[in-house]
Amino acid sequence: MTDLLIVGAGVGGLTAALAAAEAGRDVTVLCKPSPDRGPATATAFAQGGVAVCAPGDACLGDPGDAVELHVADTVSAGAGLVDELAARSILADGEDAIRRLIGWGARFDPTSHGRLHRTREGGHSVARILHAGGDATGAEIQRALTAAVRARGIRVRRAVVADLLLGPDGAVQGVRTDCGDLRAAAVVLATGGAGHLYAATTNPLGATGDGIALAAGAGAALAEVDCVQFHPTMLFTPGARGRRSLVSEAVRGEGAMLVAADGASVTAGVHPLGDLAPRDVVARAVDEAMRRTGAPCVYLDARGIDGFAHRFPTVTAAVRAAGLDPARDVIPVLPGAHYLCGGVATDLAGATTVPGLYAVGEVARTGLHGANRLASNSLLEALVMGARAAQAPSAPGRVRGALHAARPARLPIAERAALQDAMSAACGVRRATDELDELCGTLADAAFAPLREPVTPRDHEDAALTAVAGIVAKQARDRLAHGTIGALSSPRPRSECA
């Protein structure tokens, strides 16, 4: 038995683990093995950086910035669905979160004057993005957090979580894994997103919606799960499927321009911020340019950026692997599934509507992102909410009695490629009611997703993808048909934090 059981080892999960351990709590972290032996978390792939407002600190922040300006940018990007109170609470904690992360060993890129270098990304009014390794911010954060966890002797186990365990009162009291049942006073889901609902995504192979499916099976409220963010500049590679390389938004922040196959600007006349408009605006503009020209992609012209290879080593390596040189060639890009803006509804302490269950990071819906996440707010949210969830109350007297699995043994499981193709066709950047009606029918068809018991890790992932696809498709259809906000049920009242 452990005080806090954390499912997921990215920025949200490891932040929660470190904060809880420092508070003297017994912590266990579970992470599933990576199918391709590569980085198992989306954190490790994050390029751009961390958005943070610290106007009073010349080292960390921009003196012309303010929390209210960061909130305003976030609300503007969120297309009407941002919870402004939640945004203000989380963003105001950003400075402390960054200081804590630096204390755990993270190293951000400095300027020649010894300050931390800041850049600007789409939707931001000022340069407030801190970055590391040029465009390898997530890798540096993952490195620092992993090292800090190891140094403190926090237990980390590799396991596939098959289900949540519920007590007689309906509270979560542990998890069922392929290695056996584990009991806990509280469970934190930090499982990331669901990019592999689609045929093309920037997410690692493990982003299969596991936490959403687990929480839904336990009856937790979900909100805005249909709000999938498509990053406008995923590297286009003919014939590729699955995870593809991201071309960081910071490239446009440094002056790169989007042009269509016919040479026309992609975003001219679309938004006052042009190529630095919010991601949903740019992704739709890219999609429209591709439809107008009939080309399979548009192009990012970064040839005018001095020192590109030094500033963006990760992007440079990916582009060169595709046979191009960003110093001489334009970079072919197109939109790809990138981030789940909604998820398991939580309050501002990370608590879900199911007692004993918490959620942080991409799996959670705090209200910060709304319908479209502002660039580089995700790492910040995970740092803030991970620390808050670490304070999840323990109730040792509650973890008694017989436990039962939250879901039945046999689940609908669709063939992954067929599901991805169906989702990509009807529930991508562009959506229409009749196509979503057909998609919902397809996903509910027993012939498309027959009932069976998941056995292998791949089975469990495909079961999660099938469940989450149904939720996303239904909420997307309801949003178009009725103008609802896409919530399956209302989250509990928010707690007052910070």
Tab-separated table of C-alpha atoms in Angstrom, residues 16-461:
chain	number	residue	atom	x	y	z
A	16	ALA	CA	3.692	15.177	-8.333
A	17	ALA	CA	6.047	12.406	-7.210
A	18	LEU	CA	8.838	14.795	-6.216
A	19	ALA	CA	6.544	17.244	-4.430
A	20	ALA	CA	4.826	14.417	-2.543
A	21	ALA	CA	8.122	12.799	-1.548
A	22	GLU	CA	9.457	16.122	-0.296
A	23	ALA	CA	6.324	16.381	1.849
A	24	GLY	CA	7.220	13.040	3.444
A	25	ARG	CA	4.689	10.891	1.625
A	26	ASP	CA	5.197	7.361	0.331
A	27	VAL	CA	5.039	7.472	-3.481
A	28	THR	CA	4.995	4.912	-6.290
A	29	VAL	CA	5.178	5.854	-9.986
A	30	LEU	CA	3.938	3.486	-12.689
A	31	CYS	CA	4.912	3.911	-16.329
A	32	LYS	CA	4.148	1.612	-19.223
A	33	PRO	CA	6.968	0.288	-21.405
A	34	SER	CA	7.512	2.110	-24.685
A	35	PRO	CA	6.725	-0.166	-27.671
A	36	ASP	CA	9.581	1.276	-29.743
A	37	ARG	CA	12.055	1.562	-26.832
A	38	GLY	CA	12.068	5.314	-27.395
A	39	PRO	CA	10.963	8.040	-24.968
A	40	ALA	CA	7.678	6.925	-23.420
A	41	THR	CA	6.341	10.384	-22.562
A	42	ALA	CA	5.166	13.309	-24.642
A	43	THR	CA	7.205	15.542	-22.337
A	44	ALA	CA	10.424	14.198	-23.822
A	45	PHE	CA	9.310	15.342	-27.302
A	46	ALA	CA	8.199	18.871	-26.355
A	47	GLN	CA	10.221	21.381	-28.367
A	48	GLY	CA	9.027	24.934	-27.830
A	49	GLY	CA	9.342	25.678	-24.143
A	50	VAL	CA	7.519	26.803	-21.010
A	51	ALA	CA	5.386	29.930	-20.989
A	52	VAL	CA	5.943	31.821	-17.748
A	53	CYS	CA	5.171	35.324	-16.577
A	54	ALA	CA	7.647	36.742	-14.050
A	55	PRO	CA	7.807	40.497	-14.733
A	56	GLY	CA	9.524	41.274	-11.423
A	57	ASP	CA	12.486	39.019	-12.181
A	58	ALA	CA	14.813	40.218	-14.933
A	59	CYS	CA	16.366	36.748	-15.159
A	60	LEU	CA	13.132	34.793	-15.643
A	61	GLY	CA	10.605	37.192	-17.116
A	62	ASP	CA	9.847	40.085	-19.442
A	63	PRO	CA	9.393	43.362	-17.511
A	64	GLY	CA	6.669	44.297	-19.991
A	65	ASP	CA	4.658	41.187	-19.177
A	66	ALA	CA	1.934	40.640	-16.572
A	67	VAL	CA	-0.118	37.689	-15.374
A	68	GLU	CA	-3.280	39.403	-16.612
A	69	LEU	CA	-1.739	39.737	-20.078
A	70	HIS	CA	-0.854	36.036	-20.061
A	71	VAL	CA	-4.420	35.266	-18.971
A	72	ALA	CA	-5.803	37.470	-21.755
A	73	ASP	CA	-3.670	35.683	-24.371
A	74	THR	CA	-4.803	32.310	-23.009
A	75	VAL	CA	-8.476	33.284	-23.065
A	76	SER	CA	-8.166	34.653	-26.591
A	77	ALA	CA	-6.550	31.478	-27.883
A	78	GLY	CA	-9.062	29.228	-26.093
A	79	ALA	CA	-11.939	30.159	-28.421
A	80	GLY	CA	-14.527	30.847	-25.731
A	81	LEU	CA	-14.048	27.792	-23.518
A	82	VAL	CA	-11.287	28.893	-21.112
A	83	ASP	CA	-12.212	29.063	-17.426
A	84	GLU	CA	-10.700	32.454	-16.643
A	85	LEU	CA	-10.518	31.854	-12.885
A	86	ALA	CA	-8.673	28.571	-13.442
A	87	ALA	CA	-6.326	30.213	-15.940
A	88	ARG	CA	-5.466	33.025	-13.553
A	89	SER	CA	-4.830	30.598	-10.688
A	90	ILE	CA	-2.544	28.309	-12.705
A	91	LEU	CA	-0.632	30.998	-14.598
A	92	ALA	CA	-0.005	33.009	-11.428
A	93	ASP	CA	1.799	29.965	-9.990
A	94	GLY	CA	4.107	29.707	-12.986
A	95	GLU	CA	7.051	31.598	-11.528
A	96	ASP	CA	7.191	29.396	-8.422
A	97	ALA	CA	6.828	26.280	-10.577
A	98	ILE	CA	9.811	27.262	-12.730
A	99	ARG	CA	11.939	28.062	-9.685
A	100	ARG	CA	11.073	24.653	-8.234
A	101	LEU	CA	11.993	22.951	-11.519
A	102	ILE	CA	15.336	24.778	-11.682
A	103	GLY	CA	15.938	23.692	-8.098
A	104	TRP	CA	15.428	20.093	-9.233
A	105	GLY	CA	18.186	20.560	-11.801
A	106	ALA	CA	16.597	21.810	-15.033
A	107	ARG	CA	18.843	24.055	-17.126
A	108	PHE	CA	17.289	26.620	-19.477
A	109	ASP	CA	19.123	28.421	-22.264
A	110	PRO	CA	20.795	31.683	-21.121
A	111	THR	CA	21.526	34.856	-23.008
A	112	SER	CA	25.042	36.282	-23.284
A	113	HIS	CA	24.129	38.533	-20.333
A	114	GLY	CA	23.385	35.624	-18.014
A	115	ARG	CA	19.595	35.950	-18.113
A	116	LEU	CA	17.336	33.180	-19.383
A	117	HIS	CA	16.583	33.548	-23.065
A	118	ARG	CA	12.931	34.139	-23.923
A	119	THR	CA	11.226	33.668	-27.256
A	120	ARG	CA	7.732	34.308	-28.588
A	121	GLU	CA	5.233	31.812	-29.984
A	122	GLY	CA	1.810	31.943	-31.605
A	123	GLY	CA	-0.904	33.757	-29.638
A	124	HIS	CA	1.509	35.374	-27.162
A	125	SER	CA	1.700	39.171	-26.867
A	126	VAL	CA	5.290	39.159	-25.589
A	127	ALA	CA	8.325	36.887	-25.493
A	128	ARG	CA	7.658	34.764	-22.394
A	129	ILE	CA	8.780	31.299	-23.524
A	130	LEU	CA	11.775	29.782	-21.730
A	131	HIS	CA	13.524	26.994	-23.633
A	132	ALA	CA	16.348	24.504	-23.242
A	133	GLY	CA	18.750	22.914	-25.708
A	134	GLY	CA	17.423	25.261	-28.380
A	135	ASP	CA	14.318	23.258	-29.194
A	136	ALA	CA	14.717	20.345	-26.780
A	137	THR	CA	12.969	21.812	-23.741
A	138	GLY	CA	10.906	18.745	-22.981
A	139	ALA	CA	13.910	16.453	-23.157
A	140	GLU	CA	15.754	18.634	-20.634
A	141	ILE	CA	12.770	18.741	-18.273
A	142	GLN	CA	12.351	14.970	-18.544
A	143	ARG	CA	16.064	14.495	-17.845
A	144	ALA	CA	16.051	16.750	-14.809
A	145	LEU	CA	12.891	15.272	-13.268
A	146	THR	CA	13.985	11.679	-13.908
A	147	ALA	CA	17.367	12.353	-12.299
A	148	ALA	CA	15.735	14.030	-9.295
A	149	VAL	CA	13.354	11.094	-8.830
A	150	ARG	CA	16.236	8.629	-8.939
A	151	ALA	CA	18.316	10.699	-6.538
A	152	ARG	CA	15.488	10.630	-4.001
A	153	GLY	CA	14.905	6.891	-4.324
A	154	ILE	CA	11.286	7.214	-5.402
A	155	ARG	CA	9.865	3.880	-6.607
A	156	VAL	CA	9.270	3.713	-10.352
A	157	ARG	CA	7.789	0.511	-11.780
A	158	ARG	CA	7.038	-0.462	-15.363
A	159	ALA	CA	3.524	-1.808	-15.640
A	160	VAL	CA	0.424	-1.705	-17.840
A	161	VAL	CA	-2.544	-0.386	-15.863
A	162	ALA	CA	-5.596	-2.388	-16.921
A	163	ASP	CA	-8.188	-0.813	-14.626
A	164	LEU	CA	-8.924	1.269	-11.573
A	165	LEU	CA	-9.960	-0.512	-8.401
A	166	LEU	CA	-13.017	0.797	-6.564
A	167	GLY	CA	-14.045	0.236	-2.976
A	168	PRO	CA	-17.593	-0.413	-1.725
A	169	ASP	CA	-18.160	3.366	-1.559
A	170	GLY	CA	-17.163	3.875	-5.204
A	171	ALA	CA	-13.883	5.579	-4.315
A	172	VAL	CA	-10.691	4.709	-6.196
A	173	GLN	CA	-8.425	2.677	-3.936
A	174	GLY	CA	-5.785	1.395	-6.313
A	175	VAL	CA	-5.123	-0.031	-9.760
A	176	ARG	CA	-5.093	-3.396	-11.490
A	177	THR	CA	-1.938	-3.983	-13.534
A	178	ASP	CA	-0.351	-6.769	-15.534
A	179	CYS	CA	1.875	-7.278	-12.479
A	180	GLY	CA	-0.991	-7.536	-9.976
A	181	ASP	CA	-3.221	-5.239	-7.924
A	182	LEU	CA	-1.769	-2.225	-6.112
A	183	ARG	CA	-3.602	-0.370	-3.346
A	184	ALA	CA	-3.219	3.328	-2.647
A	185	ALA	CA	-4.786	6.076	-0.571
A	186	ALA	CA	-5.012	8.195	-3.752
A	187	VAL	CA	-4.330	7.637	-7.459
A	188	VAL	CA	-3.052	10.363	-9.785
A	189	LEU	CA	-3.550	9.892	-13.532
A	190	ALA	CA	-0.725	11.548	-15.481
A	191	THR	CA	-1.017	9.422	-18.601
A	192	GLY	CA	-0.849	12.071	-21.311
A	193	GLY	CA	-3.049	12.440	-24.373
A	194	ALA	CA	-4.538	10.442	-27.213
A	195	GLY	CA	-2.737	11.509	-30.381
A	196	HIS	CA	-2.852	7.994	-31.817
A	197	LEU	CA	-6.569	8.336	-32.372
A	198	TYR	CA	-5.338	9.746	-35.685
A	199	ALA	CA	-3.206	8.439	-38.529
A	200	ALA	CA	-0.769	11.363	-38.182
A	201	THR	CA	0.350	12.770	-34.852
A	202	THR	CA	3.306	14.404	-33.143
A	203	ASN	CA	2.762	12.195	-30.057
A	204	PRO	CA	4.865	9.204	-28.960
A	205	LEU	CA	3.462	5.695	-29.415
A	206	GLY	CA	2.157	5.567	-25.838
A	207	ALA	CA	-0.336	8.414	-26.328
A	208	THR	CA	-3.387	6.169	-26.580
A	209	GLY	CA	-5.899	7.796	-24.231
A	210	ASP	CA	-5.355	5.310	-21.403
A	211	GLY	CA	-6.177	7.709	-18.562
A	212	ILE	CA	-9.334	9.032	-20.213
A	213	ALA	CA	-10.628	5.490	-20.668
A	214	LEU	CA	-9.740	4.488	-17.098
A	215	ALA	CA	-11.433	7.554	-15.607
A	216	ALA	CA	-14.520	7.210	-17.803
A	217	GLY	CA	-14.865	3.583	-16.749
A	218	ALA	CA	-14.893	4.687	-13.107
A	219	GLY	CA	-17.610	7.264	-13.802
A	220	ALA	CA	-15.459	10.398	-13.682
A	221	ALA	CA	-16.763	13.527	-15.385
A	222	LEU	CA	-15.144	14.411	-18.706
A	223	ALA	CA	-15.205	17.754	-20.480
A	224	GLU	CA	-14.187	19.087	-23.898
A	225	VAL	CA	-12.597	15.801	-24.951
A	226	ASP	CA	-13.519	16.690	-28.522
A	227	CYS	CA	-11.182	19.705	-28.368
A	228	VAL	CA	-8.186	18.108	-30.040
A	229	GLN	CA	-5.487	20.563	-31.030
A	230	PHE	CA	-3.899	20.023	-34.432
A	231	HIS	CA	-0.442	21.558	-34.607
A	232	PRO	CA	-0.167	23.443	-37.924
A	233	THR	CA	3.450	22.519	-38.664
A	234	MET	CA	4.090	18.801	-38.483
A	235	LEU	CA	6.829	17.691	-40.882
A	236	PHE	CA	5.306	16.217	-44.033
A	237	THR	CA	6.794	12.922	-45.128
A	238	PRO	CA	5.070	11.166	-48.057
A	239	GLY	CA	3.532	7.830	-47.074
A	240	ALA	CA	4.348	8.162	-43.369
A	241	ARG	CA	1.925	6.966	-40.688
A	242	GLY	CA	1.843	7.379	-36.914
A	243	ARG	CA	4.237	9.674	-35.091
A	244	ARG	CA	5.849	12.359	-37.217
A	245	SER	CA	8.317	15.090	-36.332
A	246	LEU	CA	7.118	18.451	-35.121
A	247	VAL	CA	8.496	21.711	-36.486
A	248	SER	CA	8.337	23.911	-33.412
A	249	GLU	CA	6.143	26.980	-33.340
A	250	ALA	CA	9.203	28.826	-32.093
A	251	VAL	CA	10.559	28.602	-35.658
A	252	ARG	CA	7.796	30.985	-36.710
A	253	GLY	CA	8.480	33.008	-33.577
A	254	GLU	CA	12.001	33.579	-34.915
A	255	GLY	CA	10.698	34.771	-38.277
A	256	ALA	CA	9.922	31.757	-40.505
A	257	MET	CA	6.962	32.219	-42.876
A	258	LEU	CA	4.261	29.829	-44.081
A	259	VAL	CA	3.689	29.737	-47.844
A	260	ALA	CA	1.318	27.634	-49.926
A	261	ALA	CA	2.387	25.493	-52.873
A	262	ASP	CA	1.598	28.395	-55.214
A	263	GLY	CA	3.821	30.774	-53.231
A	264	ALA	CA	1.001	32.703	-51.541
A	265	SER	CA	1.088	33.485	-47.834
A	266	VAL	CA	-0.942	30.927	-45.883
A	267	THR	CA	-2.244	33.334	-43.231
A	268	ALA	CA	-2.463	36.686	-45.045
A	269	GLY	CA	-5.826	38.292	-44.200
A	270	VAL	CA	-6.760	35.480	-41.825
A	271	HIS	CA	-5.693	36.940	-38.470
A	272	PRO	CA	-3.918	40.119	-37.263
A	273	LEU	CA	-1.063	37.999	-35.853
A	274	GLY	CA	-0.505	36.279	-39.199
A	275	ASP	CA	1.714	33.196	-38.880
A	276	LEU	CA	1.779	33.708	-35.089
A	277	ALA	CA	-1.990	33.445	-34.726
A	278	PRO	CA	-3.352	30.790	-32.326
A	279	ARG	CA	-2.767	27.223	-33.475
A	280	ASP	CA	-6.337	26.421	-34.453
A	281	VAL	CA	-6.460	29.475	-36.721
A	282	VAL	CA	-3.170	28.606	-38.423
A	283	ALA	CA	-4.071	24.905	-38.745
A	284	ARG	CA	-7.332	25.778	-40.510
A	285	ALA	CA	-5.490	28.220	-42.765
A	286	VAL	CA	-2.973	25.510	-43.677
A	287	ASP	CA	-5.798	23.059	-44.362
A	288	GLU	CA	-7.553	25.633	-46.558
A	289	ALA	CA	-4.342	26.339	-48.510
A	290	MET	CA	-3.866	22.616	-49.132
A	291	ARG	CA	-7.450	22.270	-50.358
A	292	ARG	CA	-7.142	25.354	-52.552
A	293	THR	CA	-3.926	24.233	-54.246
A	294	GLY	CA	-4.520	20.485	-54.152
A	295	ALA	CA	-1.067	20.036	-52.655
A	296	PRO	CA	-0.414	17.541	-49.832
A	297	CYS	CA	1.328	20.176	-47.694
A	298	VAL	CA	2.382	23.807	-47.374
A	299	TYR	CA	5.903	25.081	-46.765
A	300	LEU	CA	7.719	26.809	-43.934
A	301	ASP	CA	10.426	29.157	-45.180
A	302	ALA	CA	13.052	29.457	-42.455
A	303	ARG	CA	15.966	30.244	-44.740
A	304	GLY	CA	16.288	33.763	-43.362
A	305	ILE	CA	16.938	32.658	-39.762
A	306	ASP	CA	20.614	33.035	-38.877
A	307	GLY	CA	22.114	30.163	-36.924
A	308	PHE	CA	19.065	27.951	-37.494
A	309	ALA	CA	20.893	24.683	-36.800
A	310	HIS	CA	22.181	25.975	-33.452
A	311	ARG	CA	18.847	27.429	-32.343
A	312	PHE	CA	16.775	24.453	-33.554
A	313	PRO	CA	18.953	21.325	-33.485
A	314	THR	CA	16.016	18.931	-33.075
A	315	VAL	CA	14.116	20.369	-36.036
A	316	THR	CA	17.312	20.489	-38.100
A	317	ALA	CA	18.010	16.802	-37.488
A	318	ALA	CA	14.449	15.813	-38.470
A	319	VAL	CA	14.485	17.939	-41.632
A	320	ARG	CA	17.874	16.628	-42.674
A	321	ALA	CA	16.682	13.069	-42.090
A	322	ALA	CA	13.974	13.842	-44.659
A	323	GLY	CA	16.678	14.805	-47.155
A	324	LEU	CA	16.345	18.577	-46.835
A	325	ASP	CA	18.504	21.386	-45.467
A	326	PRO	CA	16.547	24.161	-43.677
A	327	ALA	CA	19.296	26.637	-44.571
A	328	ARG	CA	18.630	26.061	-48.296
A	329	ASP	CA	15.231	24.394	-48.615
A	330	VAL	CA	11.709	25.264	-47.577
A	331	ILE	CA	10.270	22.747	-45.094
A	332	PRO	CA	7.103	20.814	-46.077
A	333	VAL	CA	4.534	20.848	-43.240
A	334	LEU	CA	0.885	20.053	-42.555
A	335	PRO	CA	-1.414	19.856	-39.494
A	336	GLY	CA	-1.142	16.839	-37.174
A	337	ALA	CA	-2.914	15.720	-33.996
A	338	HIS	CA	-0.896	17.287	-31.199
A	339	TYR	CA	-2.684	17.895	-27.892
A	340	LEU	CA	-5.891	16.977	-26.078
A	341	CYS	CA	-7.202	20.255	-24.642
A	342	GLY	CA	-10.019	18.643	-22.652
A	343	GLY	CA	-10.044	15.461	-20.631
A	344	VAL	CA	-10.878	14.292	-17.111
A	345	ALA	CA	-12.552	17.230	-15.377
A	346	THR	CA	-10.694	18.365	-12.270
A	347	ASP	CA	-10.813	21.147	-9.734
A	348	LEU	CA	-7.812	23.355	-9.070
A	349	ALA	CA	-6.271	20.771	-6.771
A	350	GLY	CA	-6.386	18.104	-9.482
A	351	ALA	CA	-9.314	16.230	-7.907
A	352	THR	CA	-11.792	14.525	-10.234
A	353	THR	CA	-15.449	13.817	-9.475
A	354	VAL	CA	-14.511	10.323	-8.245
A	355	PRO	CA	-13.159	10.283	-4.668
A	356	GLY	CA	-9.530	9.218	-4.461
A	357	LEU	CA	-8.835	9.947	-8.141
A	358	TYR	CA	-6.743	12.877	-9.368
A	359	ALA	CA	-5.564	13.889	-12.846
A	360	VAL	CA	-2.768	16.200	-14.040
A	361	GLY	CA	-1.252	17.195	-17.354
A	362	GLU	CA	-2.727	16.449	-20.752
A	363	VAL	CA	-5.153	13.823	-19.432
A	364	ALA	CA	-6.850	16.490	-17.277
A	365	ARG	CA	-9.239	19.284	-18.096
A	366	THR	CA	-8.585	22.133	-15.670
A	367	GLY	CA	-10.230	24.816	-17.791
A	368	LEU	CA	-6.898	26.456	-18.721
A	369	HIS	CA	-6.817	25.479	-22.400
A	370	GLY	CA	-10.416	25.794	-23.526
A	371	ALA	CA	-10.957	24.750	-27.131
A	372	ASN	CA	-7.384	25.550	-28.204
A	373	ARG	CA	-4.260	25.502	-26.040
A	374	LEU	CA	-2.022	28.558	-26.082
A	375	ALA	CA	1.478	27.490	-27.110
A	376	SER	CA	3.781	26.365	-24.260
A	377	ASN	CA	1.073	26.532	-21.582
A	378	SER	CA	1.019	22.730	-21.304
A	379	LEU	CA	4.343	22.175	-19.550
A	380	LEU	CA	3.532	25.031	-17.193
A	381	GLU	CA	0.123	23.580	-16.328
A	382	ALA	CA	1.641	20.162	-15.606
A	383	LEU	CA	4.307	21.681	-13.347
A	384	VAL	CA	1.731	23.655	-11.361
A	385	MET	CA	-0.971	20.990	-11.155
A	386	GLY	CA	1.475	18.167	-10.482
A	387	ALA	CA	2.639	19.970	-7.338
A	388	ARG	CA	-0.946	20.597	-6.266
A	389	ALA	CA	-2.050	16.993	-6.786
A	390	ALA	CA	0.864	15.927	-4.584
A	391	GLN	CA	-1.189	17.286	-1.695
A	392	ALA	CA	-4.010	14.791	-2.380
A	393	PRO	CA	-5.429	13.870	1.053
A	394	SER	CA	-4.587	10.436	2.369
A	395	ALA	CA	-7.314	8.397	4.022
A	396	PRO	CA	-5.648	5.189	5.242
A	397	GLY	CA	-8.804	4.018	6.990
A	398	ARG	CA	-10.655	4.010	3.699
A	399	VAL	CA	-8.500	1.450	1.926
A	400	ARG	CA	-10.236	-1.580	3.419
A	401	GLY	CA	-12.704	-4.165	2.212
A	402	ALA	CA	-13.213	-5.904	-1.087
A	403	LEU	CA	-12.261	-4.021	-4.232
A	404	HIS	CA	-13.689	-4.419	-7.715
A	405	ALA	CA	-12.575	-3.361	-11.179
A	406	ALA	CA	-14.224	-0.265	-12.600
A	407	ARG	CA	-14.894	-1.812	-16.035
A	408	PRO	CA	-16.219	-5.141	-17.327
A	409	ALA	CA	-13.718	-7.743	-18.472
A	410	ARG	CA	-14.765	-7.624	-22.147
A	411	LEU	CA	-14.441	-4.309	-23.971
A	412	PRO	CA	-15.004	-3.062	-27.536
A	413	ILE	CA	-11.683	-3.127	-29.389
A	414	ALA	CA	-11.353	-1.782	-32.923
A	415	GLU	CA	-8.454	-2.462	-35.287
A	416	ARG	CA	-6.147	0.525	-34.775
A	417	ALA	CA	-5.444	1.555	-38.366
A	418	ALA	CA	-9.137	1.403	-39.296
A	419	LEU	CA	-10.053	3.496	-36.250
A	420	GLN	CA	-7.350	6.059	-37.021
A	421	ASP	CA	-8.461	6.377	-40.636
A	422	ALA	CA	-12.094	6.845	-39.584
A	423	MET	CA	-11.187	9.508	-37.009
A	424	SER	CA	-8.838	11.317	-39.407
A	425	ALA	CA	-11.481	11.473	-42.125
A	426	ALA	CA	-14.419	12.715	-40.016
A	427	CYS	CA	-13.058	14.242	-36.815
A	428	GLY	CA	-9.919	16.133	-37.809
A	429	VAL	CA	-9.287	19.821	-38.491
A	430	ARG	CA	-12.600	20.052	-40.385
A	431	ARG	CA	-15.783	18.476	-39.031
A	432	ALA	CA	-19.333	18.162	-40.376
A	433	THR	CA	-22.455	16.844	-38.640
A	434	ASP	CA	-23.348	14.212	-41.237
A	435	GLU	CA	-19.802	12.788	-41.251
A	436	LEU	CA	-19.724	12.724	-37.441
A	437	ASP	CA	-23.117	10.959	-37.377
A	438	GLU	CA	-21.672	8.290	-39.641
A	439	LEU	CA	-18.511	8.062	-37.548
A	440	CYS	CA	-20.493	7.570	-34.329
A	441	GLY	CA	-22.424	4.776	-35.994
A	442	THR	CA	-19.244	3.121	-37.214
A	443	LEU	CA	-17.584	3.249	-33.796
A	444	ALA	CA	-20.672	1.731	-32.142
A	445	ASP	CA	-20.870	-1.133	-34.654
A	446	ALA	CA	-19.974	-4.458	-33.018
A	447	ALA	CA	-18.451	-5.603	-36.300
A	448	PHE	CA	-16.060	-2.624	-36.260
A	449	ALA	CA	-15.210	-2.917	-32.557
A	450	PRO	CA	-16.023	-6.438	-31.315
A	451	LEU	CA	-16.152	-7.209	-27.592
A	452	ARG	CA	-13.186	-9.117	-26.260
A	453	GLU	CA	-10.963	-9.249	-23.216
A	454	PRO	CA	-7.734	-7.253	-23.562
A	455	VAL	CA	-4.692	-9.430	-22.939
A	456	THR	CA	-1.579	-7.783	-24.348
A	457	PRO	CA	-0.392	-4.198	-23.779
A	458	ARG	CA	-1.443	-3.428	-27.361
A	459	ASP	CA	-4.937	-4.782	-26.605
A	460	HIS	CA	-5.279	-2.441	-23.634
A	461	GLU	CA	-4.169	0.523	-25.717
